[in-house]
GROMACS .gro file of C-alpha atoms in nm:
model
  232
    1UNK     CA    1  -5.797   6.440   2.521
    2UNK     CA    2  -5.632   6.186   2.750
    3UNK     CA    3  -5.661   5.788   2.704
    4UNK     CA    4  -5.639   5.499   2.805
    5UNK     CA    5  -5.541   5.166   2.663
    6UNK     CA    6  -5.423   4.824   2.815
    7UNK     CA    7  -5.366   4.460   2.735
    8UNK     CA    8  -5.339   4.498   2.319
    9UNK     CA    9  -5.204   4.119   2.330
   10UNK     CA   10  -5.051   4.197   2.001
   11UNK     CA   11  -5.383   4.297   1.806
   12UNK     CA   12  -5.269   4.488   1.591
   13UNK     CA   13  -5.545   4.538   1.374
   14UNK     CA   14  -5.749   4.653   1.681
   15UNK     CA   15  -5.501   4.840   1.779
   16UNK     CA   16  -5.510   5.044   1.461
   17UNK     CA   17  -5.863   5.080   1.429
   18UNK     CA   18  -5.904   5.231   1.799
   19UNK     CA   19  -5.702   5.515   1.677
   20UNK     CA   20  -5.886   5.597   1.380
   21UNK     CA   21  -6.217   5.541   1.602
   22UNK     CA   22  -6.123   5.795   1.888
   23UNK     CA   23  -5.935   6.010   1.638
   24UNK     CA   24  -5.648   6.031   1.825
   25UNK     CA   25  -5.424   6.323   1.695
   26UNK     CA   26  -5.073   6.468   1.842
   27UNK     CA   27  -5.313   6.725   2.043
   28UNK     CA   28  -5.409   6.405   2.259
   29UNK     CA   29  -5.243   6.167   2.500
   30UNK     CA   30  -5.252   5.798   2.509
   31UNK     CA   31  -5.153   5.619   2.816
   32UNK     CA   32  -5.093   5.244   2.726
   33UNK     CA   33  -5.096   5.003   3.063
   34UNK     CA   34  -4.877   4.744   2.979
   35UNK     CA   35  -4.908   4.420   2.847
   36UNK     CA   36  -4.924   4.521   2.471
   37UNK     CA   37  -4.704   4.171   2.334
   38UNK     CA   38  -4.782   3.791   2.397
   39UNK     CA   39  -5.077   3.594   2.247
   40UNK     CA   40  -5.163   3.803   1.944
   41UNK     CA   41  -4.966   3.813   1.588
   42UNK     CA   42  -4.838   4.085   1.560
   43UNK     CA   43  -4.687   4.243   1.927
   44UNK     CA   44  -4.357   4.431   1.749
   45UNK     CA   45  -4.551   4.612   1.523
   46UNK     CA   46  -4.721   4.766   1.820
   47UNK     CA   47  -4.429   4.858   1.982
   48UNK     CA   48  -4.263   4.998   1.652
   49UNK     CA   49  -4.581   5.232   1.589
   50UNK     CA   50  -4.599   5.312   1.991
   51UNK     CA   51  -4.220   5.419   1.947
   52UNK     CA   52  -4.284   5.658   1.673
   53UNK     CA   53  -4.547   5.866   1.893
   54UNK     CA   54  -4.395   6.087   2.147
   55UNK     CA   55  -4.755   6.123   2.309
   56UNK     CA   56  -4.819   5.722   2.344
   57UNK     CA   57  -4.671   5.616   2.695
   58UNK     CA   58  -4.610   5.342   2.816
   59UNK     CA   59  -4.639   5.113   3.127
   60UNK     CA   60  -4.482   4.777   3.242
   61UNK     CA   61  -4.715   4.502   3.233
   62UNK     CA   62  -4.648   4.168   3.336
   63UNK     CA   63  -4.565   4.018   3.020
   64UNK     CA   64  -4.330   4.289   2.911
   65UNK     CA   65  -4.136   4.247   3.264
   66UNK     CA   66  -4.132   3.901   3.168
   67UNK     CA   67  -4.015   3.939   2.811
   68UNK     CA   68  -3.688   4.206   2.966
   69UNK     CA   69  -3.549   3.903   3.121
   70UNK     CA   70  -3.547   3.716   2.826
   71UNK     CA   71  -3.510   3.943   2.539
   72UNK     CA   72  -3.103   4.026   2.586
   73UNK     CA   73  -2.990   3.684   2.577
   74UNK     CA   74  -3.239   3.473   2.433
   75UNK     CA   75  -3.175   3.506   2.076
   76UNK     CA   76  -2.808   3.490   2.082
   77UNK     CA   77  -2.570   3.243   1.910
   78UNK     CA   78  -2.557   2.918   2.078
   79UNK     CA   79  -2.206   2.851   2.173
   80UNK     CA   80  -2.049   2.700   2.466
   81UNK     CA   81  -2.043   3.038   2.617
   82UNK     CA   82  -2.401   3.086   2.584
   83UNK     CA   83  -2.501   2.703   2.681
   84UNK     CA   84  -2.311   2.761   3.031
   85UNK     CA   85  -2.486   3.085   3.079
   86UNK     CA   86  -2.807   2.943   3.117
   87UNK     CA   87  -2.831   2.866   3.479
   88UNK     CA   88  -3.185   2.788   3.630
   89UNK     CA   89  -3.305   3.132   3.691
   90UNK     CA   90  -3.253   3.203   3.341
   91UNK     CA   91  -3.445   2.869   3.207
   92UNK     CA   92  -3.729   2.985   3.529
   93UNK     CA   93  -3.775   3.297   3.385
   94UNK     CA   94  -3.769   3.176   2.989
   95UNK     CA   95  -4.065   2.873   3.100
   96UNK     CA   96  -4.281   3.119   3.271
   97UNK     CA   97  -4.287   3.351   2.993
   98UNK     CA   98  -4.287   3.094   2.753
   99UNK     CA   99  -4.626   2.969   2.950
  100UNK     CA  100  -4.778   3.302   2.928
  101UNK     CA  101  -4.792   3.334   2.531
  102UNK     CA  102  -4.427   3.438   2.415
  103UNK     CA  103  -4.435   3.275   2.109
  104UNK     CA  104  -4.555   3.512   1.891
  105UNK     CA  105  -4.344   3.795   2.052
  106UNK     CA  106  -4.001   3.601   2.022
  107UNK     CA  107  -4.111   3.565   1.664
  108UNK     CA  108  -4.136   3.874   1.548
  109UNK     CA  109  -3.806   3.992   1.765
  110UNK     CA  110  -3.611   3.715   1.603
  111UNK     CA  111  -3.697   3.891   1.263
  112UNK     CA  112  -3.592   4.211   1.329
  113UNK     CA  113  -3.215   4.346   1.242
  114UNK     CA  114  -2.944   4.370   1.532
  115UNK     CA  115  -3.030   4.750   1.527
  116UNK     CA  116  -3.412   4.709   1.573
  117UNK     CA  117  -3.332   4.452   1.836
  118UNK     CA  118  -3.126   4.691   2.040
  119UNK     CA  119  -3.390   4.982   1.989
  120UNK     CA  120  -3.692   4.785   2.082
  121UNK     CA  121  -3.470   4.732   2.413
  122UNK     CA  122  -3.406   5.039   2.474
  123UNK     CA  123  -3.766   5.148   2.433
  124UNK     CA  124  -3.880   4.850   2.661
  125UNK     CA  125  -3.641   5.029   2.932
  126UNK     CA  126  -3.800   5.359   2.907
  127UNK     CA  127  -4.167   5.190   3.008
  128UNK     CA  128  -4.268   5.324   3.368
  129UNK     CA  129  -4.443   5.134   3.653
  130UNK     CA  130  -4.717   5.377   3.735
  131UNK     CA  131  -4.835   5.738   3.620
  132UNK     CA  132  -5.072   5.975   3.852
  133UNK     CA  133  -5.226   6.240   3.656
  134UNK     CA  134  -5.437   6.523   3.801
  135UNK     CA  135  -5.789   6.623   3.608
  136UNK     CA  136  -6.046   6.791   3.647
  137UNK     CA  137  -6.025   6.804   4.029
  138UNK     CA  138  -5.995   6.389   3.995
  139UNK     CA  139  -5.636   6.199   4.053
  140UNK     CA  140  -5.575   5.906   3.841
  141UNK     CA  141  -5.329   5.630   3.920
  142UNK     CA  142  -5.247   5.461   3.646
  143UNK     CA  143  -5.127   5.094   3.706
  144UNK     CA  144  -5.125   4.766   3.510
  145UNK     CA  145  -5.226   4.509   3.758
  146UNK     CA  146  -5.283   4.707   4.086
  147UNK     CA  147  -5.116   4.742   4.395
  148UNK     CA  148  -5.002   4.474   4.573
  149UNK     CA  149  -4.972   4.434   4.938
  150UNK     CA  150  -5.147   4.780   4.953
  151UNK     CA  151  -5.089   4.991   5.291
  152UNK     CA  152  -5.232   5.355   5.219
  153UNK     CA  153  -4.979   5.535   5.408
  154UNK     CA  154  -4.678   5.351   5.152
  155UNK     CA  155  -4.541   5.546   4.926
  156UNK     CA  156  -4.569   5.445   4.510
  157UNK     CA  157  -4.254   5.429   4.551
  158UNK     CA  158  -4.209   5.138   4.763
  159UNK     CA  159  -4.437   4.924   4.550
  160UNK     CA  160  -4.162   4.655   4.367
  161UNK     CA  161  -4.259   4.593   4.014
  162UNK     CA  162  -4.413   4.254   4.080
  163UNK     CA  163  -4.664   4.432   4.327
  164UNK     CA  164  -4.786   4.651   4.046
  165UNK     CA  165  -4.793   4.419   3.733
  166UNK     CA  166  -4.921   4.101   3.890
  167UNK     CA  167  -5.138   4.233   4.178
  168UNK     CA  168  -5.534   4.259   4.142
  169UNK     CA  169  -5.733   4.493   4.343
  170UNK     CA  170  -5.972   4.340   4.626
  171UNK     CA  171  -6.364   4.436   4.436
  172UNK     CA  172  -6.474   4.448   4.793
  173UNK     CA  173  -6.244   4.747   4.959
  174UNK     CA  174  -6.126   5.059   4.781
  175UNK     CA  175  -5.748   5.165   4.788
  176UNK     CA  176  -5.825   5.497   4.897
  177UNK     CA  177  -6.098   5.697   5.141
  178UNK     CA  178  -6.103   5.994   4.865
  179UNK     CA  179  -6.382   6.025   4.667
  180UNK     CA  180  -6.141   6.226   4.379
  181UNK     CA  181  -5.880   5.927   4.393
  182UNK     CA  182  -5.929   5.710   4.074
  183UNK     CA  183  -5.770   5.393   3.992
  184UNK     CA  184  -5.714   5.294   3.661
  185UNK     CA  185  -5.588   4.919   3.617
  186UNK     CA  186  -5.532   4.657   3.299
  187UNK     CA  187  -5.492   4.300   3.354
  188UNK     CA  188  -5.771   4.122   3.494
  189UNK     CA  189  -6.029   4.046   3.193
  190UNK     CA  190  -6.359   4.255   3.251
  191UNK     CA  191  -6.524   3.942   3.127
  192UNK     CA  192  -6.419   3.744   3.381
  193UNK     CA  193  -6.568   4.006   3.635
  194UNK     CA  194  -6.863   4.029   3.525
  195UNK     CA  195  -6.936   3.831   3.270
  196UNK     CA  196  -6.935   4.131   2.999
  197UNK     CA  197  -6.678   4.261   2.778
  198UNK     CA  198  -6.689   4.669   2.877
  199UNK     CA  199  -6.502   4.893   3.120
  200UNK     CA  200  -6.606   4.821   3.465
  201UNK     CA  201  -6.546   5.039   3.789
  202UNK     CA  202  -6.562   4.939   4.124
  203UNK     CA  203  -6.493   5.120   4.452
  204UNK     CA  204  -6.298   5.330   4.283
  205UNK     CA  205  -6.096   5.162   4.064
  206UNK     CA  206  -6.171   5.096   3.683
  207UNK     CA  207  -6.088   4.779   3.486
  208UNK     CA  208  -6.026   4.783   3.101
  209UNK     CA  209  -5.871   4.466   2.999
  210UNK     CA  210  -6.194   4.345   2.825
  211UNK     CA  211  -5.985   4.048   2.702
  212UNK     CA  212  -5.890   4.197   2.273
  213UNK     CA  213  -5.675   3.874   2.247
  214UNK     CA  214  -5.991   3.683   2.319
  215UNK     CA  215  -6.285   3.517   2.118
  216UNK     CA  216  -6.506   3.683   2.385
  217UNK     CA  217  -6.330   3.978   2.461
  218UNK     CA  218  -6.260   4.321   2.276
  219UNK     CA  219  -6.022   4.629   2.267
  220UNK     CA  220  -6.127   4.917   2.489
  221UNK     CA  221  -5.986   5.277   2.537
  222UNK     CA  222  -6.075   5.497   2.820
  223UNK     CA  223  -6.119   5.822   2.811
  224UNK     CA  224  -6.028   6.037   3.115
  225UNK     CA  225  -6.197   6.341   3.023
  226UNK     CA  226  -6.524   6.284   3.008
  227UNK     CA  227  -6.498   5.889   3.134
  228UNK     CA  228  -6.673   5.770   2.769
  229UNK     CA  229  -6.521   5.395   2.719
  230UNK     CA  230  -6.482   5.304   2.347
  231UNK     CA  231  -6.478   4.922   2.158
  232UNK     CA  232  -6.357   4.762   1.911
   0.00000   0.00000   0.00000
């Protein structure tokens, strides 16, 4: 079976117990959509178990795009050499991510060994912006946010990494004419949509942040086979 997860916010406990719920097993495939640190406790232990699963892959979110130009320099000595290297784009890029729930994140990196350090980077490069995947007769897109300034005849491609992990869709127009084209995004609470925590599609496109970090919200997987949205 193929899956789909996005926006784990560092639960996880949730995390843990969607596995056991969907029984996923190294005959299946999970697809993760990005923004699995930030807000929650425990963000690195997500990534460490993620990184021991050759079928778990993973996609840039916003908030790991935001953590890769942090992670290489902010937890180094402070020296004179390091004070003069932080020039504004540097402190820009720390404050945003700082604003969008770091805390927790920075934590657990600072408590990892210099080898763990330099492997959770290394795994944090290997995250893609996009996957299309072609099932039974459907084509998925997967994407965290969406594609911004969308033109159908541009190429994936062409989309920069801010287009796709900060982007929402527009509810009101589909990306794409084709009835087999299937958008699968993260990012944008369902709760916020609609009011309810669950997998919501529109047009086309299906959203399945239902908001885990949140007192409201919940953990959801997607699966692609048979479309069947799970909670926990």
């Amino acid at each position: 079976m193929i899956y789909v997860m996005s926006d784990l916010h560092g639960m996880y406990s949730s995390y843990l117990k969607m596995l056991r719920k969907i029984h996923f097993c190294d005959a299946d495939t999970l697809y993760i959509l990005g923004d699995v640190i930030d807000r929650g406790p425990q963000p690195i232990q997500i990534l460490q178990d993620m990184m021991l699963r050759p079928n778990v892959y993973p996609l840039f979110g916003n908030h790991e795009w935001m953590a890769m130009q942090c992670l290489d320099w902010i937890t180094e000595e402070i020296t004179d050499t390091f004070l003069a290297s932080l020039d504004t784009e540097r402190l820009i890029h720390l404050a945003d991510w700082m604003g969008n729930g770091a805390s927790t994140t920075l934590a657990g990196y600072a408590a990892l060994t210099k080898d763990a350090k330099a492997d959770l980077l290394d795994y944090l490069c290997e995250f893609q912006a996009y996957e299309e995947l072609y099932l039974n007769g459907q084509t998925f897109l997967l994407v965290h946010a969406g594609l911004g300034n969308f033109d159908p005849d541009k190429a994936l491609t062409d989309y920069t990494i801010d287009e796709l992990v900060w982007e929402r869709p527009n509810l009101e127009k589909p990306y794409f004419d084709d009835p087999n084209s299937h958008v699968v995004v993260g990012h944008t609470p369902t709760w916020m949509l609609t009011g309810k925590a669950e997998v919501f599609t529109s047009n086309g496109c299906s959203f399945i942040d239902c908001g885990a970090c949140f007192d409201v919200g919940r953990l959801a997987c997607l699966c692609l086979d048979t479309m069947q949205a799970y909670y926990v």
